[in-house]
């Protein structure tokens, strides 16, 4: 079956790792993702139900709008993909509108526009919680109508929630499997990309996540699969899991053809 792409550009997206992930992701009734991101794993699986969470309220708001108001959203979103809207001044004005808006529908429309027009498809916020990625100067940003349709159709089986991983994991039942894709531990200090939202997912948070996973697995025998960078620290963190080592293409290089493959690990508790 042909793999489905997310309608969002997303740093750390799992599209290029799907074959490896899907080979070992355990089968259960419900898939839970505490770090859903752009939703590539969700889109390419067929569980009976899904609980999909992220701390990014803008992301979860967009997913819920696409799920419940698809036709209206498609009609309104496509007007943001014209030569007139692909200009720095239009982008800057709408980024400012987005950061001040309290209208969920308006924010969803502009969030998609920003994602497809900003630099390298990044999603970053300053300490005030304001989206601050600069304009991307793309030749012709793609309007992902097909991908939006596929997402909305599959989303009818999903519940999207804005919450931290520790709260999300309290929703686990015995018929669940959990896939975790936390912000990766950096290869070096200069490659740190843990400030995905306004929270900082550092080594201490990774240790807390591992402790919680191992505690739940021990008590309830619920399977977990976790993605991370393959470095000494992650091998030590997940030493109680069965480790798979894979090669994956980076998704945040500004030039597509220069994106190098990196070493990743998949830690399976099953």
Short mmCIF file of N, CA and C in Angstrom, two decimals, residues 77-153:
data_model
loop_
_atom_site.label_atom_id
_atom_site.label_comp_id
_atom_site.label_asym_id
_atom_site.label_seq_id
_atom_site.Cartn_x
_atom_site.Cartn_y
_atom_site.Cartn_z
N UNK A 77 -9.18 27.63 3.08
CA UNK A 77 -7.72 27.55 3.15
C UNK A 77 -7.06 27.77 1.80
N UNK A 78 -7.72 27.37 0.71
CA UNK A 78 -7.07 27.45 -0.60
C UNK A 78 -6.82 28.89 -1.04
N UNK A 79 -7.54 29.85 -0.48
CA UNK A 79 -7.31 31.25 -0.87
C UNK A 79 -5.99 31.78 -0.31
N UNK A 80 -5.38 31.02 0.61
CA UNK A 80 -4.08 31.41 1.16
C UNK A 80 -2.92 30.87 0.31
N UNK A 81 -3.24 30.23 -0.81
CA UNK A 81 -2.19 29.63 -1.65
C UNK A 81 -2.27 30.21 -3.05
N UNK A 82 -1.88 31.48 -3.18
CA UNK A 82 -1.87 32.20 -4.45
C UNK A 82 -0.56 32.99 -4.54
N UNK A 83 -0.20 33.49 -5.71
CA UNK A 83 1.00 34.32 -5.81
C UNK A 83 0.95 35.54 -4.87
N UNK A 84 -0.24 36.08 -4.66
CA UNK A 84 -0.38 37.27 -3.78
C UNK A 84 -0.03 36.94 -2.34
N UNK A 85 -0.36 35.72 -1.89
CA UNK A 85 -0.11 35.37 -0.49
C UNK A 85 1.31 34.89 -0.25
N UNK A 86 2.04 34.61 -1.34
CA UNK A 86 3.41 34.11 -1.21
C UNK A 86 4.41 35.26 -1.23
N UNK A 87 4.18 36.22 -0.35
CA UNK A 87 5.04 37.41 -0.26
C UNK A 87 5.34 37.70 1.21
N UNK A 88 6.50 38.30 1.44
CA UNK A 88 6.95 38.55 2.80
C UNK A 88 5.98 39.41 3.59
N UNK A 89 5.46 40.47 2.98
CA UNK A 89 4.58 41.37 3.73
C UNK A 89 3.28 40.67 4.13
N UNK A 90 2.71 39.88 3.22
CA UNK A 90 1.48 39.14 3.54
C UNK A 90 1.76 38.14 4.66
N UNK A 91 2.89 37.46 4.56
CA UNK A 91 3.27 36.47 5.58
C UNK A 91 3.44 37.15 6.94
N UNK A 92 4.15 38.25 6.98
CA UNK A 92 4.42 38.93 8.25
C UNK A 92 3.14 39.42 8.92
N UNK A 93 2.23 39.97 8.11
CA UNK A 93 0.95 40.45 8.64
C UNK A 93 0.15 39.30 9.23
N UNK A 94 0.10 38.19 8.53
CA UNK A 94 -0.72 37.08 9.00
C UNK A 94 -0.07 36.30 10.14
N UNK A 95 1.24 36.33 10.22
CA UNK A 95 1.90 35.76 11.40
C UNK A 95 1.54 36.56 12.64
N UNK A 96 1.50 37.89 12.49
CA UNK A 96 1.11 38.75 13.62
C UNK A 96 -0.36 38.53 13.99
N UNK A 97 -1.22 38.39 12.98
CA UNK A 97 -2.65 38.12 13.24
C UNK A 97 -2.80 36.80 13.99
N UNK A 98 -2.07 35.80 13.53
CA UNK A 98 -2.11 34.47 14.15
C UNK A 98 -1.73 34.54 15.63
N UNK A 99 -0.68 35.28 15.93
CA UNK A 99 -0.19 35.34 17.31
C UNK A 99 -1.13 36.10 18.25
N UNK A 100 -1.99 36.94 17.68
CA UNK A 100 -2.92 37.70 18.51
C UNK A 100 -4.33 37.12 18.52
N UNK A 101 -4.62 36.23 17.61
CA UNK A 101 -5.99 35.75 17.43
C UNK A 101 -6.44 34.80 18.55
N UNK A 102 -7.72 34.88 18.87
CA UNK A 102 -8.34 33.94 19.81
C UNK A 102 -9.44 33.13 19.12
N UNK A 103 -9.53 33.28 17.80
CA UNK A 103 -10.52 32.57 17.00
C UNK A 103 -9.91 31.26 16.50
N UNK A 104 -10.40 30.13 16.99
CA UNK A 104 -9.79 28.84 16.67
C UNK A 104 -9.81 28.51 15.18
N UNK A 105 -10.90 28.84 14.52
CA UNK A 105 -10.99 28.54 13.08
C UNK A 105 -10.00 29.40 12.29
N UNK A 106 -9.94 30.68 12.60
CA UNK A 106 -8.98 31.56 11.94
C UNK A 106 -7.55 31.09 12.19
N UNK A 107 -7.25 30.70 13.42
CA UNK A 107 -5.90 30.23 13.75
C UNK A 107 -5.54 28.97 12.98
N UNK A 108 -6.51 28.07 12.79
CA UNK A 108 -6.25 26.84 12.04
C UNK A 108 -5.90 27.16 10.59
N UNK A 109 -6.65 28.08 9.97
CA UNK A 109 -6.38 28.47 8.58
C UNK A 109 -4.98 29.07 8.44
N UNK A 110 -4.65 29.98 9.34
CA UNK A 110 -3.36 30.67 9.23
C UNK A 110 -2.21 29.73 9.60
N UNK A 111 -2.46 28.81 10.53
CA UNK A 111 -1.41 27.86 10.91
C UNK A 111 -0.98 27.01 9.71
N UNK A 112 -1.96 26.54 8.93
CA UNK A 112 -1.63 25.79 7.72
C UNK A 112 -0.86 26.68 6.74
N UNK A 113 -1.32 27.91 6.56
CA UNK A 113 -0.63 28.85 5.67
C UNK A 113 0.81 29.07 6.12
N UNK A 114 1.01 29.34 7.40
CA UNK A 114 2.36 29.58 7.92
C UNK A 114 3.24 28.35 7.73
N UNK A 115 2.70 27.18 8.01
CA UNK A 115 3.48 25.95 7.89
C UNK A 115 3.99 25.74 6.47
N UNK A 116 3.17 26.06 5.49
CA UNK A 116 3.53 25.83 4.10
C UNK A 116 4.34 26.97 3.47
N UNK A 117 4.38 28.11 4.14
CA UNK A 117 5.08 29.27 3.59
C UNK A 117 6.30 29.69 4.42
N UNK A 118 6.46 29.15 5.59
CA UNK A 118 7.56 29.59 6.45
C UNK A 118 8.87 28.90 6.05
N UNK A 119 9.94 29.30 6.69
CA UNK A 119 11.26 28.75 6.39
C UNK A 119 11.32 27.27 6.77
N UNK A 120 11.52 26.42 5.78
CA UNK A 120 11.80 25.01 5.99
C UNK A 120 10.69 24.24 6.71
N UNK A 121 9.48 24.78 6.75
CA UNK A 121 8.39 24.08 7.41
C UNK A 121 8.58 23.93 8.91
N UNK A 122 9.37 24.80 9.51
CA UNK A 122 9.63 24.68 10.94
C UNK A 122 8.42 25.15 11.76
N UNK A 123 8.35 24.68 12.98
CA UNK A 123 7.31 25.14 13.91
C UNK A 123 7.99 25.48 15.22
N UNK A 124 8.28 26.76 15.40
CA UNK A 124 8.96 27.21 16.61
C UNK A 124 8.27 28.44 17.18
N UNK A 125 8.38 28.57 18.49
CA UNK A 125 7.76 29.66 19.22
C UNK A 125 8.79 30.31 20.14
N UNK A 126 8.61 31.60 20.40
CA UNK A 126 9.47 32.26 21.38
C UNK A 126 8.94 32.01 22.79
N UNK A 127 9.60 32.59 23.77
CA UNK A 127 9.22 32.33 25.16
C UNK A 127 7.86 32.91 25.53
N UNK A 128 7.34 33.81 24.69
CA UNK A 128 6.00 34.35 24.91
C UNK A 128 4.93 33.45 24.27
N UNK A 129 5.36 32.40 23.62
CA UNK A 129 4.42 31.50 22.96
C UNK A 129 4.01 31.97 21.58
N UNK A 130 4.79 32.88 20.99
CA UNK A 130 4.48 33.43 19.67
C UNK A 130 5.23 32.67 18.58
N UNK A 131 4.51 32.32 17.52
CA UNK A 131 5.14 31.67 16.37
C UNK A 131 6.12 32.67 15.75
N UNK A 132 7.38 32.27 15.60
CA UNK A 132 8.38 33.25 15.16
C UNK A 132 9.28 32.76 14.02
N UNK A 133 8.81 31.78 13.23
CA UNK A 133 9.61 31.30 12.11
C UNK A 133 9.53 32.30 10.96
N UNK A 134 10.67 32.64 10.34
CA UNK A 134 10.64 33.63 9.25
C UNK A 134 10.04 33.08 7.96
N UNK A 135 9.79 33.98 7.03
CA UNK A 135 9.23 33.66 5.72
C UNK A 135 10.20 32.75 4.96
N UNK A 136 9.65 31.82 4.18
CA UNK A 136 10.48 30.82 3.53
C UNK A 136 10.89 31.09 2.10
N UNK A 137 10.28 32.04 1.42
CA UNK A 137 10.61 32.35 0.02
C UNK A 137 10.53 31.12 -0.89
N UNK A 138 9.47 30.36 -0.77
CA UNK A 138 9.27 29.20 -1.64
C UNK A 138 8.74 29.66 -3.00
N UNK A 139 9.12 28.95 -4.06
CA UNK A 139 8.70 29.34 -5.40
C UNK A 139 7.18 29.23 -5.57
N UNK A 140 6.61 28.09 -5.17
CA UNK A 140 5.17 27.89 -5.28
C UNK A 140 4.72 26.91 -4.21
N UNK A 141 4.34 27.40 -3.02
CA UNK A 141 3.91 26.50 -1.94
C UNK A 141 2.76 25.60 -2.37
N UNK A 142 2.84 24.37 -1.97
CA UNK A 142 1.87 23.34 -2.35
C UNK A 142 0.65 23.38 -1.43
N UNK A 143 -0.54 23.38 -2.05
CA UNK A 143 -1.76 23.29 -1.26
C UNK A 143 -2.14 21.80 -1.13
N UNK A 144 -2.08 21.24 0.07
CA UNK A 144 -2.21 19.79 0.25
C UNK A 144 -3.66 19.30 0.35
N UNK A 145 -4.44 19.53 -0.68
CA UNK A 145 -5.86 19.17 -0.63
C UNK A 145 -6.06 17.66 -0.48
N UNK A 146 -5.33 16.87 -1.26
CA UNK A 146 -5.46 15.41 -1.17
C UNK A 146 -5.07 14.92 0.21
N UNK A 147 -3.99 15.46 0.75
CA UNK A 147 -3.50 15.03 2.05
C UNK A 147 -4.46 15.45 3.17
N UNK A 148 -5.08 16.61 3.02
CA UNK A 148 -6.08 17.05 3.99
C UNK A 148 -7.29 16.11 3.99
N UNK A 149 -7.70 15.70 2.80
CA UNK A 149 -8.84 14.79 2.69
C UNK A 149 -8.53 13.45 3.36
N UNK A 150 -7.35 12.90 3.07
CA UNK A 150 -6.96 11.62 3.67
C UNK A 150 -6.89 11.72 5.19
N UNK A 151 -6.37 12.83 5.67
CA UNK A 151 -6.28 13.02 7.12
C UNK A 151 -7.66 13.11 7.75
N UNK A 152 -8.54 13.92 7.16
CA UNK A 152 -9.88 14.11 7.72
C UNK A 152 -10.65 12.80 7.74
N UNK A 153 -10.52 12.03 6.68
CA UNK A 153 -11.22 10.74 6.60
C UNK A 153 -10.76 9.80 7.71
#
